[in-house]
Amino acid sequence: SAVISQKPSRDICQRGTSLTIQCQVDSQVTMMFWYRQQPGQSLTLIATANQGSEATYESGFVIDKFPISRPNLTFSTLTVSNMSPEDSSIYLCSVGTAYGYTFGSGTRLTVV
Amino acid sequence: ILNVEQSPQSLHVQEGDSTNFTCSFPSSNFYALHWYRWETAKSPEALFVMTLNGDEKKKGRISATLNTKEGYSYLYIKGSQPEDSATYLCAYPGGSGNTGKLIFGQGTTLQVKP
């Protein structure tokens, strides 16, 4: 299965600023997925990143707040823009199929 | 709207105890059911992907069963050890088949005391 390197592992950010999270996969994959887990909540899909096209966002998530790049088949970034304390969460990237997924080690974001 | 429910939310057991948790999911149009183990500051680790009604899978002291007709899966840990302390997540593919969207339960957080 694929191995994913996710950076940064954690950060503390000031409200109003932006943070970009990177995921590098050791093999070429068609789709990459970005999830968020707010405190006490389930892991929730933010968007699906496809190479060569715009990301597909889930209900409640918008491109202006969570812009995603997918420049090639092994790399993707998620930016959390104009952060507020409600954005304090664990962010995870993932690759795989319905028969199994691999996850990055997560980015623990605290907004103060 | 699909809903995946896990219970209990948290569990504290003594080393050596056996324990089990429940995951319930929509029983219509079943595709697959995933179990993951998630330790703090690490990647969620895939435990099982279950696809057949009545299936039982085992990995060391951990096993899982699946009932697709009634929409539930059980995860069992035999003789819990402190290193089993983690959050256990179940997830169900949303959409139709291989869309890549997993719907997760809130997880069961297990603490095993030495």
GROMACS .gro file of N, CA and C in nm, chain B residues 61-101:
model
  123
  173ARG      N    1  -0.483  -1.061   1.833
  173ARG     CA    2  -0.586  -1.067   1.937
  173ARG      C    3  -0.712  -0.991   1.900
  174ILE      N    4  -0.713  -0.930   1.784
  174ILE     CA    5  -0.827  -0.849   1.740
  174ILE      C    6  -0.905  -0.924   1.634
  175SER      N    7  -1.036  -0.926   1.648
  175SER     CA    8  -1.121  -0.988   1.546
  175SER      C    9  -1.244  -0.902   1.525
  176ALA      N   10  -1.310  -0.923   1.410
  176ALA     CA   11  -1.429  -0.845   1.377
  176ALA      C   12  -1.529  -0.935   1.308
  177THR      N   13  -1.657  -0.907   1.332
  177THR     CA   14  -1.765  -0.978   1.264
  177THR      C   15  -1.853  -0.878   1.192
  178LEU      N   16  -1.930  -0.928   1.097
  178LEU     CA   17  -2.012  -0.839   1.014
  178LEU      C   18  -2.150  -0.898   0.991
  179ASN      N   19  -2.252  -0.817   1.011
  179ASN     CA   20  -2.390  -0.854   0.979
  179ASN      C   21  -2.446  -0.743   0.890
  180THR      N   22  -2.449  -0.769   0.760
  180THR     CA   23  -2.493  -0.665   0.666
  180THR      C   24  -2.645  -0.654   0.662
  181LYS      N   25  -2.716  -0.759   0.700
  181LYS     CA   26  -2.862  -0.754   0.693
  181LYS      C   27  -2.919  -0.663   0.800
  182GLU      N   28  -2.858  -0.667   0.918
  182GLU     CA   29  -2.906  -0.581   1.026
  182GLU      C   30  -2.819  -0.457   1.044
  183GLY      N   31  -2.710  -0.448   0.972
  183GLY     CA   32  -2.629  -0.326   0.971
  183GLY      C   33  -2.544  -0.305   1.095
  184TYR      N   34  -2.467  -0.407   1.135
  184TYR     CA   35  -2.374  -0.385   1.246
  184TYR      C   36  -2.250  -0.471   1.230
  185SER      N   37  -2.143  -0.424   1.295
  185SER     CA   38  -2.017  -0.498   1.301
  185SER      C   39  -1.965  -0.485   1.443
  186TYR      N   40  -1.905  -0.595   1.493
  186TYR     CA   41  -1.843  -0.594   1.625
  186TYR      C   42  -1.692  -0.607   1.608
  187LEU      N   43  -1.618  -0.533   1.691
  187LEU     CA   44  -1.474  -0.550   1.700
  187LEU      C   45  -1.443  -0.603   1.839
  188TYR      N   46  -1.367  -0.713   1.844
  188TYR     CA   47  -1.332  -0.776   1.972
  188TYR      C   48  -1.182  -0.766   1.994
  189ILE      N   49  -1.142  -0.738   2.117
  189ILE     CA   50  -1.001  -0.746   2.155
  189ILE      C   51  -0.992  -0.842   2.272
  190LYS      N   52  -0.913  -0.947   2.252
  190LYS     CA   53  -0.898  -1.051   2.354
  190LYS      C   54  -0.774  -1.020   2.436
  191GLY      N   55  -0.787  -1.022   2.570
  191GLY     CA   56  -0.669  -1.000   2.655
  191GLY      C   57  -0.602  -0.866   2.627
  192SER      N   58  -0.675  -0.757   2.648
  192SER     CA   59  -0.625  -0.623   2.615
  192SER      C   60  -0.489  -0.594   2.679
  193GLN      N   61  -0.404  -0.525   2.604
  193GLN     CA   62  -0.273  -0.482   2.650
  193GLN      C   63  -0.266  -0.330   2.644
  194PRO      N   64  -0.177  -0.268   2.723
  194PRO     CA   65  -0.167  -0.121   2.719
  194PRO      C   66  -0.142  -0.067   2.578
  195GLU      N   67  -0.070  -0.143   2.495
  195GLU     CA   68  -0.043  -0.095   2.359
  195GLU      C   69  -0.166  -0.098   2.270
  196ASP      N   70  -0.276  -0.157   2.318
  196ASP     CA   71  -0.402  -0.152   2.243
  196ASP      C   72  -0.474  -0.020   2.262
  197SER      N   73  -0.426   0.062   2.354
  197SER     CA   74  -0.490   0.192   2.380
  197SER      C   75  -0.484   0.277   2.254
  198ALA      N   76  -0.600   0.315   2.204
  198ALA     CA   77  -0.611   0.390   2.077
  198ALA      C   78  -0.758   0.423   2.057
  199THR      N   79  -0.785   0.497   1.949
  199THR     CA   80  -0.923   0.516   1.906
  199THR      C   81  -0.950   0.422   1.790
  200TYR      N   82  -1.060   0.350   1.797
  200TYR     CA   83  -1.097   0.254   1.694
  200TYR      C   84  -1.213   0.313   1.614
  201LEU      N   85  -1.190   0.325   1.484
  201LEU     CA   86  -1.286   0.390   1.394
  201LEU      C   87  -1.345   0.288   1.299
  202CYS      N   88  -1.475   0.296   1.274
  202CYS     CA   89  -1.531   0.223   1.163
  202CYS      C   90  -1.578   0.324   1.058
  203ALA      N   91  -1.581   0.280   0.934
  203ALA     CA   92  -1.617   0.371   0.824
  203ALA      C   93  -1.687   0.294   0.714
  204TYR      N   94  -1.773   0.365   0.646
  204TYR     CA   95  -1.860   0.306   0.544
  204TYR      C   96  -1.847   0.390   0.418
  205PRO      N   97  -1.822   0.330   0.302
  205PRO     CA   98  -1.811   0.410   0.180
  205PRO      C   99  -1.940   0.482   0.147
  206GLY      N  100  -1.933   0.615   0.134
  206GLY     CA  101  -2.050   0.693   0.096
  206GLY      C  102  -2.063   0.695  -0.054
  207GLY      N  103  -2.170   0.741  -0.105
  207GLY     CA  104  -2.191   0.742  -0.249
  207GLY      C  105  -2.207   0.601  -0.302
  208SER      N  106  -2.189   0.584  -0.432
  208SER     CA  107  -2.209   0.452  -0.490
  208SER      C  108  -2.074   0.389  -0.519
  209GLY      N  109  -2.041   0.285  -0.442
  209GLY     CA  110  -1.919   0.211  -0.469
  209GLY      C  111  -1.792   0.290  -0.447
  210ASN      N  112  -1.702   0.286  -0.542
  210ASN     CA  113  -1.566   0.336  -0.523
  210ASN      C  114  -1.556   0.485  -0.554
  211THR      N  115  -1.625   0.567  -0.475
  211THR     CA  116  -1.614   0.712  -0.497
  211THR      C  117  -1.503   0.772  -0.413
  212GLY      N  118  -1.450   0.696  -0.320
  212GLY     CA  119  -1.344   0.746  -0.234
  212GLY      C  120  -1.391   0.813  -0.108
  213LYS      N  121  -1.521   0.829  -0.091
  213LYS     CA  122  -1.571   0.901   0.025
  213LYS      C  123  -1.602   0.801   0.135
   0.00000   0.00000   0.00000
